[in-house]
PDB file of C-alpha atoms in Angstrom:
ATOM      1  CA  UNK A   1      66.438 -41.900  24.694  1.00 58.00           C
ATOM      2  CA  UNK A   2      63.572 -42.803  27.277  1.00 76.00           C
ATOM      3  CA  UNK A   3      62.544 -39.953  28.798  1.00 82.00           C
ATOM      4  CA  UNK A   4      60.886 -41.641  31.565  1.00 84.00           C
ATOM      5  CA  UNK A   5      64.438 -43.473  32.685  1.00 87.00           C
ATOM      6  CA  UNK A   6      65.876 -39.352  32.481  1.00 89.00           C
ATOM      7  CA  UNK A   7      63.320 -37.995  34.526  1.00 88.00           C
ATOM      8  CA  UNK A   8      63.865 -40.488  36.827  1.00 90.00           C
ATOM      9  CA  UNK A   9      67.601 -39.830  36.993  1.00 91.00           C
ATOM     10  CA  UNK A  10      67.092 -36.220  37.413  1.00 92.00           C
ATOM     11  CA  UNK A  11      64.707 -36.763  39.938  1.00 90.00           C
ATOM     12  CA  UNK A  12      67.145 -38.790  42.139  1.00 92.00           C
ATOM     13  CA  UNK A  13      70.265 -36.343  41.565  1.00 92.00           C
ATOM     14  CA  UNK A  14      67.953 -33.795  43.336  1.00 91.00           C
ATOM     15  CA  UNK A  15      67.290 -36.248  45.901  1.00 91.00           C
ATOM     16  CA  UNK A  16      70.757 -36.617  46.057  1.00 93.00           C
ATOM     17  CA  UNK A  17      71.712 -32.917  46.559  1.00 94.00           C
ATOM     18  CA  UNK A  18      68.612 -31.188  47.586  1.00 93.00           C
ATOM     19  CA  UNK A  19      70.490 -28.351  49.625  1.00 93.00           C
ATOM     20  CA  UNK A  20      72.902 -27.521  47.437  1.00 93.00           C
ATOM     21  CA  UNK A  21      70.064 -27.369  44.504  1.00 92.00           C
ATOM     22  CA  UNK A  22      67.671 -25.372  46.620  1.00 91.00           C
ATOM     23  CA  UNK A  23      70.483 -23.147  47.553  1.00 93.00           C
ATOM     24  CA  UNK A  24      71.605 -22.400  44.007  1.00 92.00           C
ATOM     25  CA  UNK A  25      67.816 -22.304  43.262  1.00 89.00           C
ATOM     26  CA  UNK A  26      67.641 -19.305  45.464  1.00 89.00           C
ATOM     27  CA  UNK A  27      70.547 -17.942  43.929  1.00 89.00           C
ATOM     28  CA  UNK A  28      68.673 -18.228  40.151  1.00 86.00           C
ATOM     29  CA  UNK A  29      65.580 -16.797  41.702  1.00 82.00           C
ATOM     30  CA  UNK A  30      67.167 -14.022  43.613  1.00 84.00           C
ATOM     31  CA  UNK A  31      68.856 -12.797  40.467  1.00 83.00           C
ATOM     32  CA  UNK A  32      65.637 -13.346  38.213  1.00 79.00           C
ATOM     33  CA  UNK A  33      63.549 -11.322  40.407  1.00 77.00           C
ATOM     34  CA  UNK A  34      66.230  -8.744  40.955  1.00 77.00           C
ATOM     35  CA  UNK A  35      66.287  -8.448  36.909  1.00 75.00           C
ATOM     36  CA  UNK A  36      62.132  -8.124  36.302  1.00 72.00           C
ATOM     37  CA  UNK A  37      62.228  -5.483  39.566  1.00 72.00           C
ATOM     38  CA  UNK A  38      64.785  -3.325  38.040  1.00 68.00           C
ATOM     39  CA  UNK A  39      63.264  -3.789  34.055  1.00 67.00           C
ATOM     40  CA  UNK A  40      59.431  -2.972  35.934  1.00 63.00           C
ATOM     41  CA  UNK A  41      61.332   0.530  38.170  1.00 61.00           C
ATOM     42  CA  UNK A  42      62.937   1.501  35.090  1.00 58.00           C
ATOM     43  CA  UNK A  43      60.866   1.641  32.352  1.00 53.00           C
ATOM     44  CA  UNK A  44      60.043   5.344  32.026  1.00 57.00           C
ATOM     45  CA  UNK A  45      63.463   6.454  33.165  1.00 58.00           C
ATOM     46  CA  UNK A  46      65.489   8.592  31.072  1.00 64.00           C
ATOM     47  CA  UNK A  47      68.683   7.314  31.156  1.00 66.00           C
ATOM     48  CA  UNK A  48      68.119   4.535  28.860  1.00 64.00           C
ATOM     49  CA  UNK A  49      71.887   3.642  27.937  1.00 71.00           C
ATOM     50  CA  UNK A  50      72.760   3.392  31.671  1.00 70.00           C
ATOM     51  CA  UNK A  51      69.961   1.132  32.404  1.00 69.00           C
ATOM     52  CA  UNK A  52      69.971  -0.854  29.328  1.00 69.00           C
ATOM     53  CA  UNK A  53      73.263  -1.325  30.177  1.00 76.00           C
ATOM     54  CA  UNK A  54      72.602  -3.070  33.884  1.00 75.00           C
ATOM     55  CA  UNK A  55      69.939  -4.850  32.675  1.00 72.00           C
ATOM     56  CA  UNK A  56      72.414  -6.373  29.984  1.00 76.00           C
ATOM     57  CA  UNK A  57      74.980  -7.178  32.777  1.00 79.00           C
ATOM     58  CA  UNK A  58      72.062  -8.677  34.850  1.00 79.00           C
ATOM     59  CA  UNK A  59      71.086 -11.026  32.336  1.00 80.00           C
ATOM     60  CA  UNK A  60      74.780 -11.786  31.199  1.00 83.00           C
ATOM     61  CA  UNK A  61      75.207 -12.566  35.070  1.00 86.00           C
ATOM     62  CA  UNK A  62      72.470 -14.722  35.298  1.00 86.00           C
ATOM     63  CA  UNK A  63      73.199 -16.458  32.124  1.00 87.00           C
ATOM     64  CA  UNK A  64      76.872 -17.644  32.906  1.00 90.00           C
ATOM     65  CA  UNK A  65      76.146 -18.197  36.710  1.00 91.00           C
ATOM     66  CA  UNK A  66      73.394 -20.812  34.752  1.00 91.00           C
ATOM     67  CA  UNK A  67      75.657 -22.371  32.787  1.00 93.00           C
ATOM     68  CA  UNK A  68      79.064 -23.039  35.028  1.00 94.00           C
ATOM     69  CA  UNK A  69      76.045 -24.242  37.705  1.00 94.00           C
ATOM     70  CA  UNK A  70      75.174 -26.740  35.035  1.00 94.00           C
ATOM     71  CA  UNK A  71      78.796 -27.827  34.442  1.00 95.00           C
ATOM     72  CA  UNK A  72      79.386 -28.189  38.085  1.00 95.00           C
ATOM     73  CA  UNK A  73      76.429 -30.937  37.686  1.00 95.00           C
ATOM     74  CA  UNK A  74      77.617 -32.692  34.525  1.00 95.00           C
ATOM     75  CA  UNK A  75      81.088 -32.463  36.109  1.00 95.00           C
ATOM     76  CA  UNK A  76      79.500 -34.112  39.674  1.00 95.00           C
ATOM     77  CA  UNK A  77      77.371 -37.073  37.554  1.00 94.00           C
ATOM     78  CA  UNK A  78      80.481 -37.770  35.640  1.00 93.00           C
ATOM     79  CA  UNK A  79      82.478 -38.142  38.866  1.00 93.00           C
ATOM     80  CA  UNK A  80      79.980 -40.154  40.337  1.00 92.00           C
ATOM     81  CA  UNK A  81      80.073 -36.918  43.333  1.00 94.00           C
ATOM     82  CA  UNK A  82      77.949 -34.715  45.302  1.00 94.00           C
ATOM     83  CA  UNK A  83      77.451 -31.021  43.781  1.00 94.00           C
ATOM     84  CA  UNK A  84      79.501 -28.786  45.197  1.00 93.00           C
ATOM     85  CA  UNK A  85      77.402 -25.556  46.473  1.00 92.00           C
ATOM     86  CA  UNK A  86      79.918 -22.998  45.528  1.00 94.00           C
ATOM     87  CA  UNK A  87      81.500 -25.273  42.587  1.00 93.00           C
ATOM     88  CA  UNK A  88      80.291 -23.293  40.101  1.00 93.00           C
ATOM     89  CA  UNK A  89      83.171 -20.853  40.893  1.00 93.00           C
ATOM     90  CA  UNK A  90      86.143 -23.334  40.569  1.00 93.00           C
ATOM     91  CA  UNK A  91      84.116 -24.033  37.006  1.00 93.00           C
ATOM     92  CA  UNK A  92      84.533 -21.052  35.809  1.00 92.00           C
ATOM     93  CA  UNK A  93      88.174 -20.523  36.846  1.00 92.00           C
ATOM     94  CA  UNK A  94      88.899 -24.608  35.245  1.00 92.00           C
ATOM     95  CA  UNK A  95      87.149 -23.780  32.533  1.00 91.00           C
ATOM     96  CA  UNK A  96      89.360 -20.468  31.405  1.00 86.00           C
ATOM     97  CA  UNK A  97      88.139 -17.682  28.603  1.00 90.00           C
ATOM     98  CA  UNK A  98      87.024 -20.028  26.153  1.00 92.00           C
ATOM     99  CA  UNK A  99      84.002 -21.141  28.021  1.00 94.00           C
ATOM    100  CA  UNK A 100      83.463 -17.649  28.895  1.00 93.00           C
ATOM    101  CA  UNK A 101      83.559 -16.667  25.289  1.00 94.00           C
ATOM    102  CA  UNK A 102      81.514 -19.758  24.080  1.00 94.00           C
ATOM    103  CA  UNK A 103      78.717 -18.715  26.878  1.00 93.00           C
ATOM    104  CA  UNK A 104      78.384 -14.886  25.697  1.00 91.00           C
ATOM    105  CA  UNK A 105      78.226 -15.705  21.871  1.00 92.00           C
ATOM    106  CA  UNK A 106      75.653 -18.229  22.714  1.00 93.00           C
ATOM    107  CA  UNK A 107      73.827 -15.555  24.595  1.00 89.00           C
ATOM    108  CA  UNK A 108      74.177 -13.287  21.561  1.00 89.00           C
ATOM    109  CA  UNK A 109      73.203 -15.885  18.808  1.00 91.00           C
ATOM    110  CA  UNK A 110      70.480 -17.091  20.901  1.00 89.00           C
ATOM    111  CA  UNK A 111      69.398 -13.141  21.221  1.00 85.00           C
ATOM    112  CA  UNK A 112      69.676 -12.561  17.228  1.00 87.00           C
ATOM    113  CA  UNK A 113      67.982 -15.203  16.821  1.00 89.00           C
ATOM    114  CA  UNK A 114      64.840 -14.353  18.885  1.00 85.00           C
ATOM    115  CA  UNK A 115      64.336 -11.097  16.881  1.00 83.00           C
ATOM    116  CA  UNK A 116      63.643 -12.770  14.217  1.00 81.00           C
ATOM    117  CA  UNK A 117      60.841 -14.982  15.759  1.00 80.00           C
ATOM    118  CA  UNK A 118      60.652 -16.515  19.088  1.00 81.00           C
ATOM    119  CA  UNK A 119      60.284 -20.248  17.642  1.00 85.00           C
ATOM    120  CA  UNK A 120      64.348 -19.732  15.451  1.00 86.00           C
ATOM    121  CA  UNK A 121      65.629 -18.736  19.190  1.00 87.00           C
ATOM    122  CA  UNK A 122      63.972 -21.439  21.405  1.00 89.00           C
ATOM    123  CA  UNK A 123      65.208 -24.273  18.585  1.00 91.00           C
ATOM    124  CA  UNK A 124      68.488 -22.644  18.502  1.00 92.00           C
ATOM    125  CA  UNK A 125      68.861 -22.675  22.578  1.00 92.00           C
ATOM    126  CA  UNK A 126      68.296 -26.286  22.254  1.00 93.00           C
ATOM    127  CA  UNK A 127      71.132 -27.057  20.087  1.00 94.00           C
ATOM    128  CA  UNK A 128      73.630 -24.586  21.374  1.00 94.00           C
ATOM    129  CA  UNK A 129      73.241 -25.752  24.478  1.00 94.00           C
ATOM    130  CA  UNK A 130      75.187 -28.897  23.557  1.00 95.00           C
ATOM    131  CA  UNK A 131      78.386 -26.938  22.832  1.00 95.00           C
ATOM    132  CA  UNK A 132      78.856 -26.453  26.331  1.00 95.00           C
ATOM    133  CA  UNK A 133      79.541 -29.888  27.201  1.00 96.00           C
ATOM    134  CA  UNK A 134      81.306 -30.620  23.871  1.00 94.00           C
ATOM    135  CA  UNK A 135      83.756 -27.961  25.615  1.00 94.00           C
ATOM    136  CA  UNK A 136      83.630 -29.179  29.064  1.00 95.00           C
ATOM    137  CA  UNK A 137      84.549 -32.861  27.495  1.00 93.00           C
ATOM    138  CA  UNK A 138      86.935 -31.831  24.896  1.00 93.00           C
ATOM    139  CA  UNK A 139      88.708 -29.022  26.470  1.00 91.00           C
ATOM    140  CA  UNK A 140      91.186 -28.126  23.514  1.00 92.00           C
ATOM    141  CA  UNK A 141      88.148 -28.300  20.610  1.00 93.00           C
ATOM    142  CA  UNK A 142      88.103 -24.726  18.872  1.00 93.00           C
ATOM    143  CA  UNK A 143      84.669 -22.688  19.462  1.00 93.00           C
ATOM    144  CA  UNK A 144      83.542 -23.839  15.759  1.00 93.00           C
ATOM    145  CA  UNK A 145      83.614 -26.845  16.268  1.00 95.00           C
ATOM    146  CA  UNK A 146      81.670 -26.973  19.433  1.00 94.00           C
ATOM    147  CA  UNK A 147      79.118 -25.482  17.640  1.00 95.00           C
ATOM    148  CA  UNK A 148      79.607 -27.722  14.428  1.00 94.00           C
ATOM    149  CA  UNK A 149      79.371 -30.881  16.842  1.00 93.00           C
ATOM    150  CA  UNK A 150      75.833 -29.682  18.637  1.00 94.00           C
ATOM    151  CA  UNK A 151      74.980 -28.893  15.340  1.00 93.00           C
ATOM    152  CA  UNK A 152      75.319 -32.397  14.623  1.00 92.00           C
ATOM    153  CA  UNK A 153      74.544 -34.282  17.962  1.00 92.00           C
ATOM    154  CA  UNK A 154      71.249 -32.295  18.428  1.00 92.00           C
ATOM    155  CA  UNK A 155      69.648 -32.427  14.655  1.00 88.00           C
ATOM    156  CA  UNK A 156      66.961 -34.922  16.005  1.00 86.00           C
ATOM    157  CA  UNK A 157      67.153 -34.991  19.638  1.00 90.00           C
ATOM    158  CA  UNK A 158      65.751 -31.216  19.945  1.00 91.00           C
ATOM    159  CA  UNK A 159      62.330 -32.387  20.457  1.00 91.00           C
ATOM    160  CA  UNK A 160      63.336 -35.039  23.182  1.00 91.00           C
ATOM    161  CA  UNK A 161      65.135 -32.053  24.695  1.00 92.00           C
ATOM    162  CA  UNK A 162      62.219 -29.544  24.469  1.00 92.00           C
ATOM    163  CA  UNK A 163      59.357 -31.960  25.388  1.00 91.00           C
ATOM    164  CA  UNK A 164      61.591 -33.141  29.066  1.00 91.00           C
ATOM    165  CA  UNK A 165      61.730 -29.309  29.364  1.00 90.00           C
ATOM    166  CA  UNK A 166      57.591 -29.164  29.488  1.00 89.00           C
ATOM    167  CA  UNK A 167      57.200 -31.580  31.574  1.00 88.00           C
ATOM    168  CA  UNK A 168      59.822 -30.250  34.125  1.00 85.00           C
ATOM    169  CA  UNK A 169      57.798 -26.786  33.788  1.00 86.00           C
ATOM    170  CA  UNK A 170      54.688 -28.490  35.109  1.00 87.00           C
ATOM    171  CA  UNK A 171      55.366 -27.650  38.804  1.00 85.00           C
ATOM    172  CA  UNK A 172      56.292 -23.478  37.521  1.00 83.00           C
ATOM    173  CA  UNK A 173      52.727 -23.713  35.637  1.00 86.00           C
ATOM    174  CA  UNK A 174      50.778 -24.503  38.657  1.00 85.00           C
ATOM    175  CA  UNK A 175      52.888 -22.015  41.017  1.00 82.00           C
ATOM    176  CA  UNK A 176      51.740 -19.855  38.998  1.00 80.00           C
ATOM    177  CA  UNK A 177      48.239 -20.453  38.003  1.00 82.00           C
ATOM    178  CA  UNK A 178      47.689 -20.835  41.760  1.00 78.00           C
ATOM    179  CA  UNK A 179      49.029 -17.306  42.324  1.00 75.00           C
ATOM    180  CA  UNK A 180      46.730 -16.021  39.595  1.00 76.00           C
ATOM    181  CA  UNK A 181      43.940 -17.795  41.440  1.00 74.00           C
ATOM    182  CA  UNK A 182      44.465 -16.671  44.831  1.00 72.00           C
ATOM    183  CA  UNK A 183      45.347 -12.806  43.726  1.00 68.00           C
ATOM    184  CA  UNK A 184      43.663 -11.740  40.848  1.00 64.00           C
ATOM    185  CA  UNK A 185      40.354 -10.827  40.572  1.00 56.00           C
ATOM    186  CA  UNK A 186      37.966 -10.770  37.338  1.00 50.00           C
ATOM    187  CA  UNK A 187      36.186  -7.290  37.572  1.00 48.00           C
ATOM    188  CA  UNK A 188      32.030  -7.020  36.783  1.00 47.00           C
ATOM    189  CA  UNK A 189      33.667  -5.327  33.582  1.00 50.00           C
ATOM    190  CA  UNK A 190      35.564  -7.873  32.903  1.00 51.00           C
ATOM    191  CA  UNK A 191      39.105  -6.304  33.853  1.00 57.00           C
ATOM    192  CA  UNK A 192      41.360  -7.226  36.208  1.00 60.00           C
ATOM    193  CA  UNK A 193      42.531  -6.118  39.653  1.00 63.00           C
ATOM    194  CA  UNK A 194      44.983  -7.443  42.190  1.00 61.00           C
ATOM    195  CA  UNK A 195      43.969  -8.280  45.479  1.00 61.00           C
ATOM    196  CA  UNK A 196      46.491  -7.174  48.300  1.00 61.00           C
ATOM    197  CA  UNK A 197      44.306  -8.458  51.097  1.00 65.00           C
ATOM    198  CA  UNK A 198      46.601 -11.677  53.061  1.00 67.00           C
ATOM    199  CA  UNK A 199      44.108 -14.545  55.184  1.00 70.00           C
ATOM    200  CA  UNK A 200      45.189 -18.132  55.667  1.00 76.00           C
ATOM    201  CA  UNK A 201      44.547 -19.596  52.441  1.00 75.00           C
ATOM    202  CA  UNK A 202      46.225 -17.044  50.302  1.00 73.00           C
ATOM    203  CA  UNK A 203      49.444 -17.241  52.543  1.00 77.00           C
ATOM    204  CA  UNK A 204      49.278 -21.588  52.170  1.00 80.00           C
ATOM    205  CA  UNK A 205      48.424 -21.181  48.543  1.00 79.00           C
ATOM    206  CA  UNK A 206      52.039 -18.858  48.201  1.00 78.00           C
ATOM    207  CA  UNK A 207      53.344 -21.577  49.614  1.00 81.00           C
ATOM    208  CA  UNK A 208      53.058 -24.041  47.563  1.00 82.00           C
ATOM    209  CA  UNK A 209      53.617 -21.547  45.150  1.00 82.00           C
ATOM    210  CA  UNK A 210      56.717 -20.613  45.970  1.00 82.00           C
ATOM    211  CA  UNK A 211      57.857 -24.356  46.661  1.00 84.00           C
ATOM    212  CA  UNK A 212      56.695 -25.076  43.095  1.00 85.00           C
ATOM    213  CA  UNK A 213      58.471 -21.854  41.279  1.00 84.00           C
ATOM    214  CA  UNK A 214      61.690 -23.610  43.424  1.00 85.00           C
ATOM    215  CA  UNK A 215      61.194 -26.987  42.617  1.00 87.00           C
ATOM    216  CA  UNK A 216      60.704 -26.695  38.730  1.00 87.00           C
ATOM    217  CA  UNK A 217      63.966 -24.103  38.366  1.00 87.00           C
ATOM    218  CA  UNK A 218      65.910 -27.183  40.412  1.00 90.00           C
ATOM    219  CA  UNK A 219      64.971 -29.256  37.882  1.00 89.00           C
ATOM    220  CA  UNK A 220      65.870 -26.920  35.344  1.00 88.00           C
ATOM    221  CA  UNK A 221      69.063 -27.165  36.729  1.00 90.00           C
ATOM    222  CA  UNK A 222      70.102 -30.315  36.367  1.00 92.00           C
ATOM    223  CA  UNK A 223      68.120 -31.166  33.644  1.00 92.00           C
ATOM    224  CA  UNK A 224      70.755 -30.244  30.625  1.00 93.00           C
ATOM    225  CA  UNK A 225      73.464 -31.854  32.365  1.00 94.00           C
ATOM    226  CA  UNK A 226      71.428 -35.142  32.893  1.00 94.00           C
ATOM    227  CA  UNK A 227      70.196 -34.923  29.643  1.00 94.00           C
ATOM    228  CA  UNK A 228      74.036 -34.513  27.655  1.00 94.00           C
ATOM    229  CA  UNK A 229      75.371 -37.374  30.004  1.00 93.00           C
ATOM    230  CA  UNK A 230      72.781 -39.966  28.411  1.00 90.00           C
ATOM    231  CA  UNK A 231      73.614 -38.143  25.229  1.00 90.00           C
ATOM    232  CA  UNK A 232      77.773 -38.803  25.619  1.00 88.00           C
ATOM    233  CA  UNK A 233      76.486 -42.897  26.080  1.00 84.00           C
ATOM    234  CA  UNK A 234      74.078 -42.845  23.212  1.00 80.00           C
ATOM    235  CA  UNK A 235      77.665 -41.322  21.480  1.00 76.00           C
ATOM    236  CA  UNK A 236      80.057 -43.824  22.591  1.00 76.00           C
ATOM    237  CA  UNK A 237      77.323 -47.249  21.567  1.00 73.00           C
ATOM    238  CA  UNK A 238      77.058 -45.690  18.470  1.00 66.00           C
ATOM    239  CA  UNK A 239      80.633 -45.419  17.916  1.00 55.00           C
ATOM    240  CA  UNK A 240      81.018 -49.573  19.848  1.00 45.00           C
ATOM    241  CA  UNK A 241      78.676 -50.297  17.300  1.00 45.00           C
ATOM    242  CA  UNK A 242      80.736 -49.174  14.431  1.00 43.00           C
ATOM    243  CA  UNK A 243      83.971 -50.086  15.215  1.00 36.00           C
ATOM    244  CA  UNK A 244      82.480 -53.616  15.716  1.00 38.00           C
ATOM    245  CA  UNK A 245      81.094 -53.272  11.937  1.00 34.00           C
TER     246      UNK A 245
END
C-alpha cells in the first residue's frame, strides 16, 4: 500500500466533512476528558467497586461510540457519501448485537492482552481492528471468523497500519509539547511546577494546541476506515489476479 496516496485520501475525506469530523471530534474529546477527570477525582475514594465500575462504562462508551463512528466512515467512502453527523447511531442499530458483541470482546482481548505487556496489546489492536469491517462487509460471518480473517488480512500489513498511525499523531505530539512549553516550569531543583498565570502568548499557544489535539483525533477517525477500504481493493486484485491464473 502507499502510504503517501492514504494520507492523502484521508486528508481529503476531512476536507470533505470537516464539520461533521470536528463535531464528532468534540464528542471523542468530551468523553476522553470526562474519563481522565473522573480517574484523577477518584483515586483515593473508597468506594472502589462503584467507581471502577463507571470508569469501565466510560471507557466501554467511548470505545463503541469509536468504532460505529468509524463504520459510519467506511460505510460513507463505500457509498461514495458525506458522513452523517449523528450516523453513528443508525450504525449501531444496522449493525444489531453481533457488532456489539464483536466490539466488547475486542475491548476485553485487547485489555488481556495489555497486562501482559503493552507491545502484545498495541499489535493485537492492530489486527483486531480488521474484524470490524470483515463484519460490516460480511454481515452473516460468525465472530470467529472475523477474527480468523484479520488474523489473516493483517499478518504483514500491521506495520503499514502502525507507522500511518505515527504520522497522524504528529499534530497530538506538538499540541502537546507546546502545552508543556508554555505551562510547565523546570524548578532551580530541578522539579517541576505548573504555571497558572494566562498572558497573550500562553492563551495563542492553547490554541493551536487545542486545534492540534482536534485535528490529529479527526484523523484518527477516519484513518481505520480509509485504511480497510484500500485494504478490501488490495483483496479483490489479489483474488482478479488468481482467478485469471
Amino acid at each position: 500500500m502507499n502510504k503517501g496516496q492514504i494520507l492523502r485520501r484521508i486528508n481529503d475525506w476531512l476536507k470533505e466533512n470537516f464539520i461533521s469530523f470536528l463535531i464528532l471530534s468534540l464528542m471523542v474529546v468530551f468523553l476522553g476528558v470526562s474519563i481522565f477527570y473522573f480517574n484523577n477525582d477518584n483515586l483515593d475514594s473508597k468506594d472502589y467497586t462503584r467507581d471502577l465500575l463507571i470508569y469501565t462504562s466510560l471507557n466501554t462508551l467511548l470505545a463503541l461510540f469509536n468504532t460505529y463512528v468509524r463504520i459510519e466512515n467506511y460505510e460513507a467512502l463505500k457509498e461514495n457519501r458525506k458522513v452523517k453527523t449523528f450516523g453513528f447511531i443508525k450504525q449501531a442499530s444496522k449493525h444489531g448485537n453481533k457488532m456489539f458483541l464483536l466490539s466488547m470482546l475486542i475491548q476485553i482481548k485487547i485489555t488481556l492482552w495489555t497486562m501482559l505487556f503493552i507491545i502484545p496489546g498495541l499489535v493485537k489492536r492492530l489486527e483486531y481492528q480488521r474484524a470490524v469491517y470483515n463484519m460490516v462487509d460480511y454481515p452473516d460471518m460468525q465472530i470467529g471468523e472475523a477474527f480468523a480473517s484479520a488474523r489473516q488480512e493483517m499478518s504483514s500489513r500491521k506495520w503499514d497500519l502502525f507507522s500511518i498511525e505515527l504520522i497522524t499523531l504528529i499534530p497530538l505530539m506538538l499540541a502537546v509539547m507546546m502545552l508543556f512549553y508554555s505551562f510547565v516550569q523546570i524548578t532551580f531543583d530541578g522539579g517541576m511546577r505548573i504555571d497558572y498565570s494566562i498572558d497573550v502568548f500562553k492563551v495563542i499557544v492553547g490554541l493551536f494546541a487545542v486545534f492540534g489535539i482536534m485535528y490529529s483525533n479527526m484523523l484518527s477517525l477516519s484513518l481505520e476506515p480509509v485504511f480497510n477500504l484500500e485494504l478490501n481493493k488490495k483483496r479483490e486484485e489479489n483474488i482478479t489476479d488468481n482467478y485469471s491464473i
